Coordinates of C-alpha atoms in Angstrom, one line a residue:
M31 CA 0.0 0.0 0.0
L32 CA 1.2 3.5 -0.8
A33 CA 1.2 6.3 1.8
S34 CA 1.9 10.0 1.0
L35 CA 2.6 12.6 3.7
L36 CA 3.9 16.1 3.7
S37 CA 7.0 17.2 5.7
A38 CA 9.8 19.7 5.3
T39 CA 13.6 20.2 5.3
L40 CA 15.9 23.2 5.4
N41 CA 17.5 25.2 2.6
G42 CA 19.6 27.9 4.2
L43 CA 17.3 29.9 6.3
D44 CA 14.2 28.8 4.4
G45 CA 12.0 25.8 4.9
R46 CA 11.3 23.6 1.9
P47 CA 8.2 21.3 1.8
V48 CA 9.0 17.7 1.0
R49 CA 6.5 15.0 -0.1
V50 CA 7.3 11.7 1.6
E51 CA 6.0 8.7 -0.3
V52 CA 6.2 5.3 1.4
D53 CA 5.5 2.1 -0.6
V54 CA 4.9 -1.0 1.5
A55 CA 5.1 -3.9 -1.0
S56 CA 5.5 -7.6 -1.0
G57 CA 8.9 -9.0 -1.7
L58 CA 12.2 -9.6 0.1
P59 CA 12.4 -7.4 3.3
G60 CA 14.4 -4.2 2.7
F61 CA 14.4 -0.5 3.2
T62 CA 15.4 1.9 0.5
I63 CA 15.4 5.7 0.6
V64 CA 15.6 7.6 -2.7
G65 CA 15.5 11.3 -3.5
L66 CA 19.0 12.7 -2.8
A67 CA 19.0 12.1 0.9
D68 CA 22.1 12.9 2.9
T69 CA 23.7 10.6 5.5
A70 CA 21.5 11.7 8.4
L71 CA 18.4 10.8 6.3
Q72 CA 19.9 7.5 5.1
E73 CA 20.4 6.6 8.7
A74 CA 16.7 7.2 9.4
R75 CA 16.0 3.6 8.5
E76 CA 17.6 2.5 11.8
R77 CA 15.9 5.1 13.9
V78 CA 12.5 4.4 12.3
R79 CA 12.9 0.6 12.7
G80 CA 13.7 1.0 16.5
A81 CA 11.0 3.6 17.1
V82 CA 8.2 1.5 15.4
R83 CA 9.1 -1.6 17.4
N84 CA 9.5 0.1 20.7
C85 CA 6.2 2.0 20.4
G86 CA 4.3 -1.3 20.2
Y87 CA 3.8 -1.5 16.5
E88 CA 4.9 -4.3 14.1
Y89 CA 7.7 -3.5 11.8
P90 CA 6.6 -4.9 8.4
A91 CA 8.9 -7.6 7.0
R92 CA 8.2 -6.4 3.5
R93 CA 9.9 -4.3 0.9
L94 CA 9.8 -0.6 2.0
T95 CA 10.6 2.2 -0.5
V96 CA 10.7 5.8 0.6
N97 CA 10.7 8.5 -2.1
L98 CA 11.4 12.1 -1.2
A99 CA 10.0 14.5 -3.7
P100 CA 11.1 16.6 -5.5
A101 CA 13.7 14.0 -6.4
D102 CA 16.2 16.4 -7.8
V103 CA 16.6 18.5 -4.7
R104 CA 19.0 17.4 -1.9
K105 CA 17.5 16.8 1.5
S106 CA 19.4 16.9 4.7
G107 CA 18.8 16.5 8.4
S108 CA 16.5 14.3 10.5
S109 CA 13.2 16.3 10.2
L110 CA 11.6 13.6 8.0
D111 CA 11.9 10.8 10.5
L112 CA 8.3 11.1 11.8
A113 CA 6.8 11.3 8.3
I114 CA 8.7 8.2 7.2
A115 CA 7.7 6.2 10.3
L116 CA 4.0 7.1 10.0
G117 CA 4.1 6.5 6.3
I118 CA 5.2 2.9 7.1
L119 CA 2.4 2.5 9.7
I120 CA -0.2 3.9 7.3
G121 CA 1.1 1.8 4.4
S122 CA 1.1 -1.4 6.5
E123 CA -2.5 -0.5 7.5
Q124 CA -1.7 -0.3 11.2
V125 CA -2.8 3.4 11.3
K126 CA -5.6 5.1 9.4
A127 CA -5.1 8.8 9.0
Q128 CA -7.9 11.3 9.2
G129 CA -7.5 14.7 7.7
R130 CA -4.5 16.4 6.1
W131 CA -1.4 16.4 8.1
A132 CA 2.2 17.7 7.8
L133 CA 4.7 15.9 10.0
L134 CA 8.1 17.1 11.4
G135 CA 10.4 15.5 14.0
E136 CA 13.4 13.4 14.6
L137 CA 12.8 10.0 16.3
S138 CA 14.8 8.3 19.0
L139 CA 15.1 4.5 19.0
G140 CA 12.6 4.5 21.8
G141 CA 10.1 6.5 19.7
E142 CA 10.4 9.9 21.4
L143 CA 10.2 13.0 19.3
R144 CA 13.2 15.3 19.4
T145 CA 13.8 18.8 18.2
V146 CA 15.4 19.6 14.9
P147 CA 17.2 22.8 13.9
G148 CA 15.1 25.2 11.8
L149 CA 11.7 24.2 13.1
L150 CA 10.3 27.7 12.8
P151 CA 11.1 28.3 9.0
M152 CA 10.0 24.7 8.2
V153 CA 6.7 25.2 9.9
A154 CA 6.3 28.6 8.1
A155 CA 6.8 26.8 4.8
L156 CA 4.2 24.2 5.6
A157 CA 1.7 26.8 6.8
R158 CA 1.6 28.1 3.2
R159 CA 0.6 24.6 2.1
R160 CA -1.6 23.0 4.8
R161 CA -2.0 22.4 8.6
G162 CA -0.2 19.8 10.9
P163 CA 0.8 18.2 14.3
G164 CA 4.2 18.7 16.0
P165 CA 6.4 17.8 19.0
A166 CA 5.6 19.1 22.5
A167 CA 8.8 20.9 23.3
G168 CA 8.8 22.6 19.9
H169 CA 5.2 23.7 20.2
A170 CA 5.9 27.3 21.3
E171 CA 8.4 27.8 18.5
A172 CA 6.1 26.2 15.9
L173 CA 3.3 28.6 16.9
L174 CA 5.4 31.6 16.0
A175 CA 5.0 30.7 12.3
G176 CA 1.3 31.6 12.4
G177 CA -1.4 30.4 10.0
I178 CA -1.1 26.8 11.1
E179 CA -2.7 24.6 13.8
V180 CA 0.0 22.8 15.7
A181 CA -0.8 19.6 17.7
P182 CA 2.0 18.8 20.1
A183 CA 3.2 15.2 20.5
E184 CA 5.9 13.6 22.6
T185 CA 6.2 10.1 21.0
L186 CA 5.5 8.3 17.8
A187 CA 2.5 6.7 19.5
D188 CA 1.1 10.1 20.3
A189 CA 1.5 11.2 16.7
A190 CA -0.3 8.0 15.5
T191 CA -3.1 8.7 17.9
L192 CA -3.5 12.2 16.6
L193 CA -3.7 11.0 13.0
R194 CA -6.4 8.5 13.9
E195 CA -8.6 11.1 15.5
S196 CA -11.4 12.6 13.5
R197 CA -11.3 16.2 12.5
R198 CA -14.8 16.7 13.9
G199 CA -14.9 19.0 16.9
R200 CA -11.5 20.5 16.2
P201 CA -11.5 24.3 16.0
R202 CA -11.1 25.5 12.5
T203 CA -8.5 28.3 12.4
S204 CA -8.2 28.5 8.6
S205 CA -9.8 27.2 5.5
R206 CA -6.7 25.2 4.7
R207 CA -5.9 23.4 7.9
V208 CA -2.5 21.8 8.4
E209 CA -1.8 19.7 11.5
L210 CA 1.8 19.6 12.3
L211 CA 3.8 17.3 14.6
P212 CA 6.9 19.2 15.7
D213 CA 9.6 17.4 17.6
M214 CA 10.5 17.0 21.2
G215 CA 13.1 19.2 22.9
D216 CA 16.7 18.2 22.6
E217 CA 18.4 18.0 25.9
T218 CA 21.7 18.9 24.3
G219 CA 20.5 22.1 22.6
S220 CA 20.5 25.6 24.1
E221 CA 17.3 27.3 24.8
L222 CA 16.4 30.9 24.0
Q223 CA 13.5 32.7 25.6
G224 CA 11.8 35.6 23.9
D225 CA 13.0 38.9 25.4
A226 CA 15.4 37.0 27.7
G227 CA 18.5 39.0 28.5
T228 CA 21.9 38.0 29.9
A229 CA 23.7 39.8 32.7
T230 CA 25.9 42.4 31.2
P231 CA 28.0 45.1 32.9
D232 CA 26.8 48.6 33.2
L233 CA 28.7 51.4 31.4
A234 CA 29.2 53.1 34.8
E235 CA 31.6 50.3 35.7
V236 CA 34.1 51.5 33.0
R237 CA 36.3 54.1 34.7
G238 CA 38.2 56.7 32.7
Q239 CA 38.4 56.1 29.0
L240 CA 36.2 59.0 28.1
E241 CA 37.4 58.9 24.4
A242 CA 36.6 55.3 24.1
R243 CA 33.2 55.7 25.7
R244 CA 32.4 58.5 23.3
A245 CA 33.6 56.4 20.3
L246 CA 31.4 53.5 21.4
E247 CA 28.3 55.7 21.7
I248 CA 28.9 57.1 18.2
A249 CA 29.5 53.6 16.8
L250 CA 26.3 52.2 18.2
A251 CA 24.2 55.2 17.3
G252 CA 25.1 54.9 13.6
G253 CA 25.9 51.2 13.3
H254 CA 29.6 51.9 12.6
G255 CA 32.5 49.5 12.9
L256 CA 34.8 50.2 15.9
V257 CA 38.3 49.0 16.8
M258 CA 39.8 49.6 20.3
I259 CA 43.5 49.6 20.7
G260 CA 45.2 49.4 24.1
P261 CA 47.4 47.4 26.5
P262 CA 46.0 44.6 28.6
G263 CA 43.8 45.7 31.4
S264 CA 42.8 49.0 29.8
G265 CA 39.1 48.0 29.7
K266 CA 38.6 47.1 26.0
T267 CA 36.7 43.9 26.7
L268 CA 34.7 45.4 29.6
L269 CA 33.6 48.3 27.4
A270 CA 32.5 45.9 24.6
R271 CA 30.6 43.8 27.1
T272 CA 28.3 46.7 27.9
V273 CA 27.0 46.8 24.4
P274 CA 23.8 44.6 24.9
R275 CA 22.5 47.1 27.4
L276 CA 23.1 50.1 25.1
L277 CA 21.3 48.9 22.0
P278 CA 17.5 49.3 21.5
P279 CA 15.4 46.1 21.1
L280 CA 14.8 44.5 17.7
G281 CA 11.8 45.6 15.6
D282 CA 9.2 43.2 14.5
A283 CA 10.8 42.2 11.2
E284 CA 14.3 42.1 12.8
A285 CA 13.0 40.0 15.7
R286 CA 11.4 37.5 13.3
M287 CA 14.6 37.1 11.3
A288 CA 16.7 36.8 14.5
T289 CA 14.3 34.0 15.8
I290 CA 14.6 32.2 12.5
I291 CA 18.4 32.3 12.6
A292 CA 18.4 31.1 16.1
S293 CA 16.1 28.2 15.2
V294 CA 18.2 27.2 12.2
S295 CA 21.3 27.3 14.3
G296 CA 19.8 24.7 16.7
S297 CA 18.6 26.8 19.6
R298 CA 15.1 26.2 20.9
V299 CA 13.1 29.4 21.1
R300 CA 9.9 30.1 23.0
G301 CA 9.1 33.5 21.7
L302 CA 10.3 36.2 19.3
L303 CA 13.8 37.3 20.3
R304 CA 13.8 41.0 21.0
T305 CA 17.4 41.4 22.3
R306 CA 19.9 42.3 19.7
P307 CA 22.5 39.5 19.2
F308 CA 26.0 40.0 20.6
R309 CA 28.4 37.3 19.3
S310 CA 31.9 37.0 20.6
P311 CA 33.7 34.0 18.9
H312 CA 37.1 32.8 20.1
H313 CA 40.1 33.7 17.8
T314 CA 40.6 30.0 16.9
I315 CA 37.2 29.9 15.0
S316 CA 37.4 28.3 11.6
Y317 CA 36.6 30.0 8.3
A318 CA 33.3 28.1 8.0
G319 CA 32.4 28.9 11.6
M320 CA 32.8 32.6 10.9
V321 CA 31.0 32.9 7.5
G322 CA 28.9 29.7 7.5
G323 CA 28.9 26.5 5.5
G324 CA 29.9 23.1 6.6
P325 CA 28.2 19.8 5.7
H326 CA 24.7 21.2 6.6
M327 CA 25.2 24.7 5.3
S328 CA 24.8 26.2 8.7
P329 CA 24.9 29.9 9.3
G330 CA 28.1 31.4 10.7
E331 CA 28.9 34.0 13.3
V332 CA 28.4 36.8 10.7
T333 CA 24.8 35.6 10.3
L334 CA 24.2 34.8 14.0
A335 CA 25.2 38.5 14.7
N336 CA 22.7 39.8 12.1
D337 CA 21.1 43.1 13.2
G338 CA 23.5 43.0 16.2
V339 CA 27.1 43.1 17.1
L340 CA 30.0 40.8 16.2
F341 CA 32.8 41.4 18.8
L342 CA 36.3 40.1 17.9
D343 CA 38.7 40.2 20.9
E344 CA 42.4 40.0 20.1
L345 CA 41.7 40.9 16.5
P346 CA 45.2 40.1 15.1
E347 CA 45.1 36.6 16.5
F348 CA 42.3 35.5 14.2
D349 CA 43.3 33.6 11.1
R350 CA 44.1 36.0 8.2
A351 CA 41.7 34.2 5.8
T352 CA 38.9 34.3 8.3
L353 CA 39.4 38.1 8.8
E354 CA 39.5 38.7 5.0
A355 CA 36.2 36.8 4.7
L356 CA 34.5 39.6 6.7
R357 CA 35.1 42.2 4.0
Q358 CA 32.3 41.2 1.6
P359 CA 29.6 40.6 4.3
M360 CA 30.5 44.0 5.8
E361 CA 29.9 45.8 2.5
D362 CA 26.9 43.8 1.1
G363 CA 25.1 42.8 4.3
Q364 CA 24.8 39.2 3.1
V365 CA 27.1 36.2 2.5
A366 CA 26.6 33.8 -0.4
I367 CA 27.9 30.2 0.2
S368 CA 28.2 27.6 -2.5
R369 CA 29.0 23.9 -1.9
V370 CA 28.7 20.8 -4.1
G371 CA 25.0 20.6 -5.0
K372 CA 24.1 23.3 -2.4
A373 CA 23.9 27.1 -2.4
A374 CA 22.5 29.5 0.2
V375 CA 22.5 33.2 0.9
F376 CA 22.5 34.3 4.6
P377 CA 21.9 37.8 5.9
S378 CA 25.0 39.4 7.6
R379 CA 24.1 43.0 8.6
F380 CA 26.3 43.0 11.7
Q381 CA 28.2 45.7 13.4
L382 CA 31.9 44.9 13.9
I383 CA 33.5 45.8 17.2
A384 CA 37.0 44.6 17.8
A385 CA 39.8 45.0 20.4
M386 CA 43.5 44.5 19.9
N387 CA 46.8 45.1 21.6
P388 CA 49.3 47.6 20.1
C389 CA 52.1 45.0 19.8
P390 CA 52.8 41.3 20.6
C391 CA 53.6 42.1 24.3
G392 CA 50.7 44.6 24.5
Y393 CA 52.6 47.5 26.0
A394 CA 53.9 49.5 23.0
G395 CA 53.5 53.3 23.4
G396 CA 53.3 53.3 27.2
D397 CA 55.2 55.7 29.3
D398 CA 56.7 53.0 31.6
G399 CA 59.0 51.5 28.9
R400 CA 57.8 48.0 29.5
C401 CA 57.6 47.2 25.8
R402 CA 60.7 45.6 24.3
C403 CA 59.2 44.6 21.0
P404 CA 61.4 45.6 18.0
E405 CA 59.7 48.0 15.5
T406 CA 59.5 45.3 12.9
A407 CA 57.6 43.0 15.3
I408 CA 55.1 45.8 16.0
Q409 CA 54.6 46.5 12.3
R410 CA 54.2 42.8 11.6
Y411 CA 51.7 42.4 14.4
G412 CA 49.5 45.3 13.2
G413 CA 49.9 44.1 9.6
R414 CA 47.8 41.0 10.4
V415 CA 44.8 43.2 9.9
S416 CA 44.9 44.1 6.2
G417 CA 44.5 47.5 4.8
P418 CA 41.2 46.8 3.0
L419 CA 39.7 45.5 6.2
R420 CA 41.0 48.5 8.1
D421 CA 39.5 50.8 5.5
R422 CA 36.0 49.2 6.3
V423 CA 36.1 50.2 9.9
D424 CA 34.8 53.7 10.6
L425 CA 36.1 54.4 14.1
W426 CA 39.5 53.7 15.7
V427 CA 40.2 54.6 19.3
Q428 CA 43.3 54.4 21.5
M429 CA 42.7 53.2 25.1
P430 CA 45.7 53.9 27.4
R431 CA 46.1 52.3 30.8
V432 CA 43.7 53.7 33.4
K433 CA 45.5 55.6 36.1
P434 CA 44.9 54.4 39.7
E435 CA 43.5 57.8 40.7
E436 CA 41.0 57.6 37.8
Y437 CA 39.9 54.1 38.9
V438 CA 39.5 54.8 42.6
G439 CA 38.8 58.5 43.0
S440 CA 37.0 59.6 39.9
A441 CA 33.3 60.5 39.9
T442 CA 30.8 57.8 38.7
P443 CA 30.4 58.1 34.9
E444 CA 27.2 57.9 33.0
C445 CA 25.2 54.7 33.3
S446 CA 24.1 52.5 30.4
E447 CA 20.5 53.8 30.7
D448 CA 21.4 57.4 29.9
V449 CA 23.6 56.6 27.0
A450 CA 21.2 54.0 25.6
A451 CA 18.5 56.7 25.5
R452 CA 20.6 58.9 23.3
I453 CA 21.6 56.0 21.1
A454 CA 17.9 55.0 20.6
A455 CA 16.9 58.6 19.8
A456 CA 19.6 58.9 17.2
R457 CA 18.7 55.6 15.6
A458 CA 15.0 56.5 15.5
L459 CA 15.9 59.8 13.8
Q460 CA 17.9 58.0 11.2
M461 CA 15.2 55.5 10.5
E462 CA 12.5 58.1 10.3
S463 CA 14.4 60.5 8.0
R464 CA 16.6 58.1 5.9
E465 CA 15.1 54.6 6.5
C466 CA 18.5 53.2 7.4
L467 CA 21.3 53.6 9.8
N468 CA 24.1 56.0 8.7
S469 CA 26.6 53.1 8.3
R470 CA 24.5 52.1 5.2
L471 CA 24.3 55.5 3.6
A472 CA 26.3 56.1 0.4
G473 CA 26.7 58.4 -2.6
R474 CA 24.1 61.0 -3.2
A475 CA 21.9 60.0 -0.2
L476 CA 24.9 60.5 2.1
R477 CA 25.9 63.9 0.7
S478 CA 22.3 65.1 0.7
S479 CA 21.8 64.1 4.4
C480 CA 25.0 65.9 5.5
R481 CA 23.8 69.3 4.1
L482 CA 27.4 70.7 4.0
G483 CA 27.7 74.4 3.5
P484 CA 30.7 75.9 1.6
S485 CA 32.9 76.3 4.7
E486 CA 32.0 72.8 5.9
Q487 CA 32.9 71.4 2.4
H488 CA 36.3 73.2 2.5
H489 CA 36.9 71.9 6.0
A490 CA 36.1 68.3 5.0
I491 CA 38.5 68.5 2.0
R492 CA 41.2 69.9 4.2
L493 CA 40.8 67.0 6.7
A494 CA 40.9 64.4 3.9
Q495 CA 44.1 66.0 2.4
L496 CA 45.7 66.0 5.8
E497 CA 45.1 62.3 6.3
G498 CA 45.5 61.2 2.6
W499 CA 42.1 59.5 2.6
S500 CA 40.6 57.8 -0.5
A501 CA 37.1 58.4 -1.7
R502 CA 35.9 55.5 0.6
G503 CA 37.7 57.1 3.5
M504 CA 36.0 60.4 2.8
E505 CA 32.6 58.7 2.6
R506 CA 33.1 57.1 6.0
L507 CA 34.2 60.4 7.5
L508 CA 30.8 61.9 6.4
R509 CA 28.9 58.9 7.7
V510 CA 30.4 59.3 11.2
A511 CA 30.0 63.0 11.1
R512 CA 26.3 62.6 10.3
T513 CA 25.9 60.3 13.3
V514 CA 27.6 62.8 15.6
A515 CA 25.2 65.5 14.3
D516 CA 22.3 63.1 14.9
L517 CA 23.3 62.6 18.5
E518 CA 22.8 66.4 18.9
A519 CA 19.6 66.3 16.7
S520 CA 21.4 68.7 14.3
E521 CA 19.9 69.1 10.8
G522 CA 23.2 69.7 9.1
V523 CA 26.8 68.5 9.7
A524 CA 29.0 71.3 11.2
K525 CA 32.8 71.7 11.4
R526 CA 32.9 70.3 15.0
H527 CA 31.1 67.2 13.8
L528 CA 33.6 66.7 11.0
E529 CA 36.6 67.2 13.4
E530 CA 35.2 64.7 15.9
A531 CA 34.6 62.1 13.2
A532 CA 38.1 62.7 11.8
R533 CA 39.7 62.2 15.2
F534 CA 38.4 58.6 15.2
R535 CA 39.0 57.8 11.5
T536 CA 42.4 56.0 11.9
P537 CA 44.5 54.8 14.9
T538 CA 46.7 57.9 14.7
S539 CA 44.3 60.5 13.4
G540 CA 43.9 62.1 16.8
E541 CA 47.6 62.8 17.2
R542 CA 48.0 64.2 13.7
L543 CA 45.0 66.5 14.0
K544 CA 46.3 67.9 17.3
A545 CA 49.7 68.5 15.7
A546 CA 48.1 70.2 12.7
V547 CA 46.1 72.5 15.0

């Protein structure tokens, strides 16, 4: 007997409906899966066999053929386990299905339903087709898709019971009803709660470093890249860790995308994620871990940080190829990945914040003479960050060691709440007047938004000539200056805004500008 059920698999960040056709025929016992299934799907035969037996059903000693349609599209993951198992039970006439169901879930050998990465986008894809039952622990995540009725189940037996039940008496939420069986929670996976925040330090804990605090405020207000340079213990990492409390929450569209990305990455979610992501990978991260890819085309850190911040501590210690791979995502806001038989485009609108030492020992430029690094070693260390990547960072700030009297005796600086209010107001102004953050402005739109008068134009040209900036460097100067003006709610960019932006343009801009004055 032939059974046909609807399920889904992942393609990048999107769900892709898959028709699971199971033929239970007479002949020598065997189990064949066709339709470009990957290793995880080919191993489904063993999981399904154990689940069927351990849930009290008879595993048919017949010839079983599973076809995954469309046949020319590669399928990956274990999300089709439940559909395959129930297709066998329906085809062997042990279960009679009522209604139209879509099925999602990985099976254990004992028949329990487990969570699968990307449950939310897969449910959303199925909601456009029909209605269906799903696993208990993934119930809250599946409901976020909307337009679909989700029936939670914990085991294969529970799912079979749901399929046997009549549709009569069920509330009709749509004219095209799909019942979905999502999977159980995975005890090995992380869990993300909607609007859940993690403990982060307050900006008031950062003593001294007024220049760095100002640079961070400008960077977050306009979405600009920022690199902090200073010796160990100067507060670079502490300052970066305050970022989650300074950024405004995600909007509706951003929250939905962040939740989909978290779902695809394997995290269980119980609501829309409103907190902007803050990712801080170790410097030993691989190329695929940073930009995405791997056997399952998983999103990398640049995508996990979408609409948030990617913090790279000890920037020169990262692999050169990994750092160079950031250049295209920083410019385009997306990363395209191609592998054999697979291709995906992931969003990567992240804000780069990085920290680095000035030399291998970390103490170059200090007044105490602790650094013994030769000049060639200092240049080689800084050269690990290429010129093209440096040119894509809008703000650079030097962070000297904090003096003991500043740490112990200085007045308490501004707290995160006060600075966050200014950042939120500046961002709201940008979105209202330009429909994007200043870091995304370019060309005519950027020049028009700056509203430079003749004297301001002359001043900007003088600053560019002093530093020897390219056209890209000039453009980034104007972007930062526009953000400085937005923090003051100024309609146009004035000379003081240009000067402050120029002070942070390169690691040594501040010293050269002071010398020129």
